[in-house]
Amino acid sequence: MWGCPVRTGTQTGQHLTGHSCLQITPTGRVLQSMSRRHLGQTSLDQIKMSDDFRRFQDMMEIELGQRFNRLFRGPGWSGCPRDVWKNPLEARMNVACVSHKTVQNDVAKSGSTATTDIQESALKDLKTANPKGRFWIKLDGTDLKPALQESTKGKWNGDPEINCQVQELRSEYDRRVSVVAKLSTNQNRSLFEQQLTSIVDDLDKDKEWLQDFLTKTINVYRKKSETPNTSEETLKGLNWEIVEISNFIQQSQQLKDIYEDLLRLITPDNPDTRTVTTRHKTQEADTRRYLTGLFKKKRQPAATHVLVIMLSDEERKRKPYALPVQFIPYHSLRDQWIRDLTRKLKERMAFHGLTVVGTVTDGEFSTLRTRGETRPLHIWQLVHDARDSVSRMKKDTLKKILVQIGVNVEGTPVTEIEDPAIPPTVITKLHNLQDDMDFTDAIHHIRKDLIPEGYTYHTWRAHVPESELDMLRSIVATYRFRARIRELQREGVDFSRHLYVPEVDVSTGQVHHEREDHNHILKRIAKHTRDGGHTDIDVRRFDEAMKAPEANLTHAALVGERKQSVGDAERLLSHAVKKFFLKKGYAAEAEYVKVIADWHEASDGRGLSQSARKAANEAMLNYILDQWMPWHRENGDLSMIDINRRVEGLCGFSRETVIGITTNIESQEARRLLNPAHGPEHPRAGTTDDVECFFAILHSKTAGQPVTLKDFKQWWRKLVLQFRERMATDRPFYYWSLNERYKEDEYASFDVATDEVPRLHQLRFRRREDSSIIAAGRAFLPARHRPTLRQRLYKFAVGLPPVPENWQAHVQHVLNTGHS
């Protein structure tokens, strides 16, 4: 609805016809100018709001909520007699503008959808705002309130997107509800008989499905109850699941008896259809409730997380850096499903003329960085494939590959099983060695030749001396690994010099990089440090650092109280801690912290040159290779790596961490070679902080509480529109809503320092948390993120209620007998 304008020409503060409360103050005159052209109009058809002001008001309500619009616009005709509605002169307005309902309609018409489809309108806006941009696809997830819901209109919400059975269940549910509804209408006997028979058959299938579901639940309960660390809440939930399934089994049997009785009333001799209709009208509501509950069981599990996909410019010269383009609710995800999802997005980006650089994900999607769509991406995958190819081979088969049985006319040795990966010189040498020693000693001699002289090889099975079979597997797998590297070299992919080589994407025809979020890697490194997995590091010396004020290390950062805190990880592995270790003469610990701190600063610090960032990355890579391939400084050919050297435990890191670090470094350095053509990328281009920012905005709208999928969809459309408006080039107003200095020009290069002391070199003391300094009244200093007593009392998670005693005996009976 359109509002009534504010009238002018009277004294300040005077209430005028039209009941305006707006006073003519300097602020009021600004608001008056928006409404002056509407003066004297008596019909809403004569009032039109400018498109500029309308866009401004839409964004104001999206940012501040409906309460803002109520105060800004005024009550309008609320509380007025119905006969004066839509009369502008009778509206009680502050500023003439559209209503909340009209703003909702504007959002609905904006092109942003509340579905899981790709936001095509956002892609178009991104192309308009940054036509020459190069974009990263960034994915990250946040938790939802699990809730399988059904609205009064019958719409389902809360299901995972990748649950392929939801559509089938929905079709089955609609069919069964339709059959139940038709029974309450007058029909002929044959239709009644057909529908009742269908319901009885469905109830039989329900009982069979429920019995199977009960058996699975019992097995899960027994397995969980035998696990010592299973929570009480989990066991309680499984108890309730058994109770509910048993109840559904009883209901299905009762409903079957009822519908069989109705079926007997419509025999061909005496078809009493009226009685069937009358009785079923009283039964229909119970049957509908049964179907609703049953299909909630069939729809399980509910979506517990939502994956948000954003596109981020690699240069990040203007805010907003990223634009949300898709969301996917899920319960669990597989790496291949992420590939399929991003493939569709890349195809749509190529259609709109947007350049895709790569994808950034978390550490749980590690195989995205090891195996591509057409070939391996990481040398670890080549090692894994080579070892896997021989892991099930028997000794006799391996001997047939290596033992010479003759020589062909060209003088090349012949074996019973020809393997082109095995060099003929190796077969010949093994054959000649057996003139002076037995086969086992000859194999051991060949085995030692796989690594440079002076180094010790790793065994096929960790910490287990190699048998003859293990040595044969090591030899064949090593040469298959080296042959695969040579094969890829002929295709232009050089794994002899790089641990990770990106592939050309089949969707875009361009080189596509796969990276892991840098900050997730840093937090994982901090965890590995606390766990003490690095054999050369004494973690007790970090405790000494905590007691020194100059190290600026807090107890919370040392023990990892906030496991998801990047700031705590930076404090644990900081330049200040490195200086403390150097002062104490702890060389190994100082080198470890220095390498990690420099590597982190190369991807997150301001004021470093491109050459300094490259040097820090190379130092980190060499630090890992010193343990993975100790001879790499003498011979940098990575095909000479010992394939039996486990990646797990390198520098105390996990396999995912090693893959993430090496992939990011190789990808960054490959991109740095393109600086003359495309300019340097922003150091934080390989992080998902853009998506974290989106989640922070969402949680600010919901008071920090997780939302259901239904609520998320309502917010999604508004937030996408908000990001699109901030990025728009034709925006008629200044979009400034964050506590930051407003800037329309491009940001300065991240290589240019803005502070005398770089952020990661500054000492920021926390008087409450830092135990190395004396702070008066420490217990009464303000604590960060501490909830109030009222919040702790009223805002706690309410768990499941205990199973009633009358049902507990039934649960025990079901567990003992295996059926309801």
CSV table of C-alpha atoms in Angstrom, one decimal, residues 196-534:
chain,number,residue,atom,x,y,z
A,196,LEU,CA,-10.1,-50.0,0.2
A,197,THR,CA,-8.1,-52.9,-1.2
A,198,SER,CA,-5.3,-50.5,-2.1
A,199,ILE,CA,-5.2,-49.1,1.4
A,200,VAL,CA,-5.1,-52.6,3.0
A,201,ASP,CA,-2.2,-53.6,0.7
A,202,ASP,CA,-0.3,-50.4,1.5
A,203,LEU,CA,-0.8,-51.1,5.3
A,204,ASP,CA,0.7,-54.6,4.8
A,205,LYS,CA,3.7,-53.1,3.1
A,206,ASP,CA,4.0,-50.5,5.9
A,207,LYS,CA,4.1,-53.2,8.5
A,208,GLU,CA,6.8,-55.1,6.6
A,209,TRP,CA,8.9,-51.9,6.2
A,210,LEU,CA,8.4,-51.0,9.8
A,211,GLN,CA,9.6,-54.4,10.9
A,212,ASP,CA,12.8,-54.1,8.8
A,213,PHE,CA,13.3,-50.6,10.2
A,214,LEU,CA,12.9,-51.9,13.7
A,215,THR,CA,15.5,-54.6,13.1
A,216,LYS,CA,18.0,-52.0,11.8
A,217,THR,CA,17.3,-49.7,14.8
A,218,ILE,CA,17.8,-52.6,17.3
A,219,ASN,CA,21.1,-53.5,15.6
A,220,VAL,CA,22.3,-49.8,15.8
A,221,TYR,CA,21.2,-49.6,19.5
A,222,ARG,CA,23.1,-52.7,20.4
A,223,LYS,CA,26.2,-51.5,18.6
A,224,LYS,CA,26.0,-48.1,20.2
A,225,SER,CA,25.4,-49.5,23.7
A,226,GLU,CA,28.6,-51.6,23.4
A,227,THR,CA,30.6,-48.5,22.5
A,228,PRO,CA,31.9,-46.9,25.8
A,229,ASN,CA,31.9,-43.3,24.5
A,230,THR,CA,28.3,-43.3,23.2
A,231,SER,CA,26.4,-40.4,24.8
A,232,GLU,CA,23.3,-40.9,26.9
A,233,GLU,CA,21.4,-38.6,24.5
A,234,THR,CA,22.1,-40.9,21.6
A,235,LEU,CA,20.9,-44.0,23.4
A,236,LYS,CA,17.9,-42.1,24.6
A,237,GLY,CA,17.1,-41.1,21.0
A,238,LEU,CA,17.4,-44.8,19.8
A,239,ASN,CA,15.1,-45.8,22.7
A,240,TRP,CA,12.5,-43.4,21.5
A,241,GLU,CA,13.0,-44.6,18.0
A,242,ILE,CA,12.1,-48.2,19.0
A,243,VAL,CA,9.1,-46.9,20.9
A,244,GLU,CA,7.8,-44.9,18.0
A,245,ILE,CA,8.3,-47.7,15.4
A,246,SER,CA,6.6,-50.2,17.7
A,247,ASN,CA,3.7,-47.8,18.0
A,248,PHE,CA,3.5,-47.4,14.3
A,249,ILE,CA,3.4,-51.2,13.9
A,250,GLN,CA,0.4,-51.3,16.2
A,251,GLN,CA,-1.3,-48.4,14.4
A,252,SER,CA,-0.8,-50.0,11.0
A,253,GLN,CA,-2.4,-53.3,12.3
A,254,GLN,CA,-5.3,-51.4,13.8
A,255,LEU,CA,-5.9,-49.4,10.6
A,256,LYS,CA,-5.8,-52.5,8.6
A,257,ASP,CA,-8.5,-54.1,10.8
A,258,ILE,CA,-10.7,-51.0,10.4
A,259,TYR,CA,-10.4,-50.9,6.6
A,260,GLU,CA,-10.9,-54.6,6.3
A,261,ASP,CA,-14.2,-54.2,8.2
A,262,LEU,CA,-15.2,-51.4,5.8
A,263,LEU,CA,-14.3,-53.7,2.9
A,264,ARG,CA,-16.8,-56.3,4.1
A,265,LEU,CA,-19.6,-53.7,4.0
A,266,ILE,CA,-19.5,-53.4,0.2
A,267,THR,CA,-20.0,-57.0,-0.8
A,268,PRO,CA,-21.7,-57.4,-4.3
A,269,ASP,CA,-24.9,-58.7,-2.7
A,270,ASN,CA,-25.3,-55.8,-0.3
A,271,PRO,CA,-23.1,-52.8,-1.2
A,272,ASP,CA,-23.6,-50.4,1.8
A,273,THR,CA,-21.5,-47.5,0.4
A,274,ARG,CA,-23.3,-44.8,2.5
A,275,THR,CA,-22.2,-46.5,5.7
A,276,VAL,CA,-18.6,-46.7,4.4
A,277,THR,CA,-18.6,-43.0,3.6
A,278,THR,CA,-20.1,-42.0,7.0
A,279,ARG,CA,-17.7,-44.2,9.0
A,280,HIS,CA,-14.6,-43.1,7.0
A,281,LYS,CA,-15.3,-39.4,7.6
A,282,THR,CA,-14.6,-40.0,11.3
A,283,GLN,CA,-11.6,-42.1,10.6
A,284,GLU,CA,-10.0,-39.9,7.9
A,285,ALA,CA,-8.2,-37.6,10.3
A,286,ASP,CA,-6.5,-40.5,12.2
A,287,THR,CA,-5.4,-42.1,9.0
A,288,ARG,CA,-3.9,-38.7,7.8
A,289,ARG,CA,-2.0,-38.3,11.0
A,290,TYR,CA,-0.7,-41.9,10.7
A,291,LEU,CA,0.5,-41.2,7.1
A,292,THR,CA,2.2,-37.9,8.1
A,293,GLY,CA,4.1,-39.6,10.9
A,294,LEU,CA,4.9,-42.7,8.9
A,295,PHE,CA,6.4,-40.7,6.0
A,296,LYS,CA,8.5,-38.6,8.4
A,297,LYS,CA,10.1,-41.9,9.4
A,298,LYS,CA,10.6,-42.8,5.8
A,299,ARG,CA,12.1,-39.3,5.1
A,300,GLN,CA,14.8,-39.7,7.7
A,301,PRO,CA,17.5,-38.4,8.1
A,302,ALA,CA,16.7,-34.7,8.0
A,303,ALA,CA,19.2,-32.2,6.7
A,304,THR,CA,21.6,-31.2,9.5
A,305,HIS,CA,23.8,-28.8,7.5
A,306,VAL,CA,23.5,-26.4,4.5
A,307,LEU,CA,26.3,-26.0,2.0
A,308,VAL,CA,26.6,-22.5,0.6
A,309,ILE,CA,28.5,-21.8,-2.7
A,310,MET,CA,29.9,-18.3,-3.4
A,311,LEU,CA,31.8,-16.9,-6.3
A,312,SER,CA,34.8,-14.7,-5.2
A,313,ASP,CA,37.0,-12.4,-7.4
A,314,GLU,CA,40.6,-13.5,-7.1
A,315,GLU,CA,41.8,-9.9,-6.9
A,316,ARG,CA,39.3,-8.7,-4.2
A,317,LYS,CA,39.7,-5.1,-5.1
A,318,ARG,CA,36.2,-4.0,-4.2
A,319,LYS,CA,33.6,-5.1,-1.6
A,320,PRO,CA,31.7,-7.3,-1.6
A,321,TYR,CA,34.4,-9.8,-2.7
A,322,ALA,CA,31.9,-12.6,-3.2
A,323,LEU,CA,28.4,-13.4,-4.3
A,324,PRO,CA,26.2,-16.3,-3.0
A,325,VAL,CA,24.9,-18.3,-5.9
A,326,GLN,CA,23.6,-21.6,-4.6
A,327,PHE,CA,22.8,-23.6,-1.4
A,328,ILE,CA,22.4,-27.3,-0.8
A,329,PRO,CA,20.9,-28.8,2.4
A,330,TYR,CA,22.6,-32.1,3.3
A,331,HIS,CA,23.0,-34.7,6.0
A,332,SER,CA,26.3,-36.1,4.6
A,333,LEU,CA,28.3,-35.4,1.4
A,334,ARG,CA,30.6,-37.3,-0.8
A,335,ASP,CA,33.4,-35.8,-2.8
A,336,GLN,CA,32.0,-37.1,-6.1
A,337,TRP,CA,28.8,-35.3,-5.4
A,338,ILE,CA,30.7,-32.1,-4.9
A,339,ARG,CA,32.3,-32.6,-8.3
A,340,ASP,CA,28.9,-33.1,-10.0
A,341,LEU,CA,27.6,-30.0,-8.2
A,342,THR,CA,30.4,-27.7,-9.2
A,343,ARG,CA,30.5,-29.0,-12.7
A,344,LYS,CA,27.0,-27.7,-13.3
A,345,LEU,CA,27.9,-24.4,-11.8
A,346,LYS,CA,31.0,-24.1,-14.0
A,347,GLU,CA,28.9,-24.8,-17.1
A,348,ARG,CA,26.5,-22.0,-16.2
A,349,MET,CA,29.4,-19.6,-15.5
A,350,ALA,CA,30.9,-20.4,-18.9
A,351,PHE,CA,27.5,-19.7,-20.4
A,352,HIS,CA,27.4,-16.3,-18.9
A,353,GLY,CA,31.0,-15.6,-19.8
A,354,LEU,CA,32.5,-15.8,-16.3
A,355,THR,CA,36.1,-17.1,-16.0
A,356,VAL,CA,36.5,-19.8,-13.4
A,357,VAL,CA,40.0,-20.1,-11.7
A,358,GLY,CA,39.4,-22.9,-9.2
A,359,THR,CA,37.5,-24.3,-6.2
A,360,VAL,CA,38.2,-23.9,-2.5
A,361,THR,CA,36.8,-26.4,0.0
A,362,ASP,CA,37.5,-27.7,3.5
A,363,GLY,CA,39.8,-30.6,4.4
A,364,GLU,CA,37.1,-33.3,4.4
A,365,PHE,CA,37.0,-33.1,0.6
A,366,SER,CA,40.7,-34.2,0.3
A,367,THR,CA,40.2,-36.4,-2.8
A,368,LEU,CA,39.2,-33.3,-4.8
A,369,ARG,CA,42.9,-32.3,-4.5
A,370,THR,CA,44.3,-35.7,-5.3
A,371,ARG,CA,42.2,-37.2,-8.1
A,372,GLY,CA,40.8,-35.1,-10.9
A,373,GLU,CA,38.2,-36.0,-13.5
A,374,THR,CA,40.7,-37.1,-16.1
A,375,ARG,CA,43.9,-37.9,-14.2
A,376,PRO,CA,45.6,-37.8,-10.8
A,377,LEU,CA,46.3,-34.3,-9.5
A,378,HIS,CA,48.7,-35.0,-6.6
A,379,ILE,CA,51.8,-37.2,-6.4
A,380,TRP,CA,50.3,-38.9,-3.4
A,381,GLN,CA,47.5,-40.3,-5.6
A,382,LEU,CA,50.2,-41.8,-8.0
A,383,VAL,CA,51.9,-43.5,-5.0
A,384,HIS,CA,48.5,-44.8,-3.7
A,385,ASP,CA,47.6,-46.2,-7.1
A,386,ALA,CA,51.0,-47.9,-7.6
A,387,ARG,CA,50.9,-49.5,-4.2
A,388,ASP,CA,47.3,-50.5,-4.7
A,389,SER,CA,48.0,-52.2,-8.0
A,390,VAL,CA,50.3,-54.8,-6.4
A,391,SER,CA,48.8,-55.0,-2.9
A,392,ARG,CA,46.8,-58.1,-3.8
A,393,MET,CA,49.4,-59.8,-6.0
A,394,LYS,CA,50.8,-63.1,-4.9
A,395,LYS,CA,54.5,-63.9,-4.8
A,396,ASP,CA,54.4,-66.2,-7.8
A,397,THR,CA,52.8,-63.5,-10.0
A,398,LEU,CA,55.4,-60.9,-9.0
A,399,LYS,CA,58.2,-63.3,-9.7
A,400,LYS,CA,56.8,-63.9,-13.2
A,401,ILE,CA,57.0,-60.1,-13.8
A,402,LEU,CA,60.7,-59.9,-12.6
A,403,VAL,CA,62.4,-63.2,-13.3
A,404,GLN,CA,64.0,-63.6,-16.7
A,405,ILE,CA,63.2,-66.7,-18.7
A,406,GLY,CA,65.0,-65.9,-21.9
A,407,VAL,CA,66.2,-63.3,-24.4
A,408,ASN,CA,64.5,-62.2,-27.6
A,409,VAL,CA,66.3,-61.6,-30.9
A,410,GLU,CA,66.9,-58.0,-30.0
A,411,GLY,CA,68.7,-59.0,-26.8
A,412,THR,CA,66.0,-57.7,-24.5
A,413,PRO,CA,65.2,-60.0,-21.5
A,414,VAL,CA,61.9,-61.9,-21.6
A,415,THR,CA,59.7,-62.6,-18.6
A,416,GLU,CA,56.7,-64.9,-18.2
A,417,ILE,CA,54.5,-61.8,-17.6
A,418,GLU,CA,55.5,-58.7,-19.4
A,419,ASP,CA,55.2,-55.4,-17.6
A,420,PRO,CA,56.3,-52.4,-19.6
A,421,ALA,CA,56.9,-50.4,-16.4
A,422,ILE,CA,59.9,-52.7,-15.4
A,423,PRO,CA,63.1,-51.5,-17.0
A,424,PRO,CA,64.9,-54.3,-18.9
A,425,THR,CA,68.1,-53.4,-17.1
A,426,VAL,CA,66.5,-54.3,-13.7
A,427,ILE,CA,65.4,-57.7,-15.0
A,428,THR,CA,68.9,-58.4,-16.4
A,429,LYS,CA,70.6,-57.2,-13.2
A,430,LEU,CA,68.4,-59.5,-11.1
A,431,HIS,CA,69.2,-62.4,-13.4
A,432,ASN,CA,73.0,-61.8,-13.2
A,433,LEU,CA,73.0,-61.3,-9.4
A,434,GLN,CA,71.6,-64.8,-9.0
A,435,ASP,CA,74.9,-66.2,-10.3
A,436,ASP,CA,76.6,-65.3,-7.0
A,437,MET,CA,73.7,-65.3,-4.5
A,438,ASP,CA,70.2,-66.8,-4.0
A,439,PHE,CA,67.0,-65.1,-5.2
A,440,THR,CA,66.2,-63.5,-1.8
A,441,ASP,CA,69.6,-61.8,-1.5
A,442,ALA,CA,69.3,-60.7,-5.2
A,443,ILE,CA,65.9,-59.2,-4.6
A,444,HIS,CA,67.2,-57.4,-1.5
A,445,HIS,CA,70.0,-55.9,-3.6
A,446,ILE,CA,67.6,-54.6,-6.2
A,447,ARG,CA,65.4,-53.3,-3.3
A,448,LYS,CA,68.2,-51.2,-1.9
A,449,ASP,CA,68.9,-49.6,-5.4
A,450,LEU,CA,65.4,-47.9,-5.3
A,451,ILE,CA,66.7,-45.1,-3.1
A,452,PRO,CA,70.1,-43.2,-3.2
A,453,GLU,CA,73.0,-44.7,-1.5
A,454,GLY,CA,73.5,-43.6,2.2
A,455,TYR,CA,69.7,-43.5,3.0
A,456,THR,CA,67.5,-46.1,4.6
A,457,TYR,CA,64.4,-47.3,2.8
A,458,HIS,CA,61.0,-47.6,4.4
A,459,THR,CA,59.3,-51.0,4.6
A,460,TRP,CA,56.2,-52.0,2.8
A,461,ARG,CA,54.3,-52.3,6.0
A,462,ALA,CA,55.1,-49.7,8.6
A,463,HIS,CA,57.4,-50.8,11.4
A,464,VAL,CA,57.4,-54.4,10.1
A,465,PRO,CA,60.6,-56.0,8.5
A,466,GLU,CA,60.1,-56.7,4.9
A,467,SER,CA,59.6,-60.3,3.7
A,468,GLU,CA,60.4,-61.5,0.3
A,469,LEU,CA,56.8,-60.8,-0.8
A,470,ASP,CA,57.0,-57.3,0.6
A,471,MET,CA,60.3,-56.6,-1.3
A,472,LEU,CA,58.8,-57.8,-4.6
A,473,ARG,CA,55.8,-55.6,-4.1
A,474,SER,CA,58.0,-52.6,-3.3
A,475,ILE,CA,60.1,-53.1,-6.4
A,476,VAL,CA,57.2,-53.6,-8.9
A,477,ALA,CA,55.1,-50.7,-7.3
A,478,THR,CA,58.1,-48.3,-7.4
A,479,TYR,CA,58.7,-48.9,-11.1
A,480,ARG,CA,55.0,-48.6,-11.9
A,481,PHE,CA,55.0,-45.3,-10.1
A,482,ARG,CA,58.0,-44.0,-12.1
A,483,ALA,CA,56.5,-45.3,-15.4
A,484,ARG,CA,53.3,-43.4,-14.7
A,485,ILE,CA,55.2,-40.2,-14.0
A,486,ARG,CA,57.0,-40.6,-17.4
A,487,GLU,CA,53.7,-41.3,-19.1
A,488,LEU,CA,52.2,-38.1,-17.7
A,489,GLN,CA,55.3,-36.1,-18.6
A,490,ARG,CA,54.8,-37.0,-22.3
A,491,GLU,CA,51.3,-35.5,-21.9
A,492,GLY,CA,52.7,-32.3,-20.5
A,493,VAL,CA,52.1,-33.0,-16.8
A,494,ASP,CA,55.4,-33.0,-14.9
A,495,PHE,CA,55.2,-34.7,-11.5
A,496,SER,CA,58.9,-35.1,-11.4
A,497,ARG,CA,59.1,-31.4,-10.4
A,498,HIS,CA,55.7,-30.7,-8.8
A,499,LEU,CA,53.8,-32.4,-6.1
A,500,TYR,CA,50.5,-31.1,-7.5
A,501,VAL,CA,49.6,-30.2,-11.1
A,502,PRO,CA,46.1,-28.8,-11.8
A,503,GLU,CA,44.2,-30.2,-14.8
A,504,VAL,CA,42.3,-28.6,-17.6
A,505,ASP,CA,38.7,-28.6,-16.7
A,506,VAL,CA,36.4,-30.4,-19.2
A,507,SER,CA,33.6,-27.9,-18.7
A,508,THR,CA,35.5,-24.7,-19.2
A,509,GLY,CA,38.6,-25.8,-21.2
A,510,GLN,CA,40.8,-23.8,-18.8
A,511,VAL,CA,43.2,-24.9,-16.1
A,512,HIS,CA,41.2,-25.4,-12.9
A,513,HIS,CA,42.9,-25.3,-9.4
A,514,GLU,CA,41.7,-27.2,-6.4
A,515,ARG,CA,42.7,-25.7,-3.0
A,516,GLU,CA,41.9,-26.2,0.6
A,517,ASP,CA,40.9,-23.3,2.9
A,518,HIS,CA,44.1,-21.9,4.3
A,519,ASN,CA,42.7,-21.1,7.7
A,520,HIS,CA,41.3,-24.6,8.2
A,521,ILE,CA,44.8,-26.0,7.5
A,522,LEU,CA,46.3,-23.6,10.0
A,523,LYS,CA,43.9,-24.7,12.7
A,524,ARG,CA,44.7,-28.3,11.9
A,525,ILE,CA,48.4,-27.6,12.2
A,526,ALA,CA,47.8,-26.1,15.6
A,527,LYS,CA,46.0,-29.2,16.6
A,528,HIS,CA,48.8,-31.5,15.4
A,529,THR,CA,51.3,-29.3,17.4
A,530,ARG,CA,49.3,-29.7,20.6
A,531,ASP,CA,49.0,-33.5,20.0
A,532,GLY,CA,52.9,-33.7,19.9
A,533,GLY,CA,53.1,-35.8,16.7
A,534,HIS,CA,56.3,-34.2,15.5
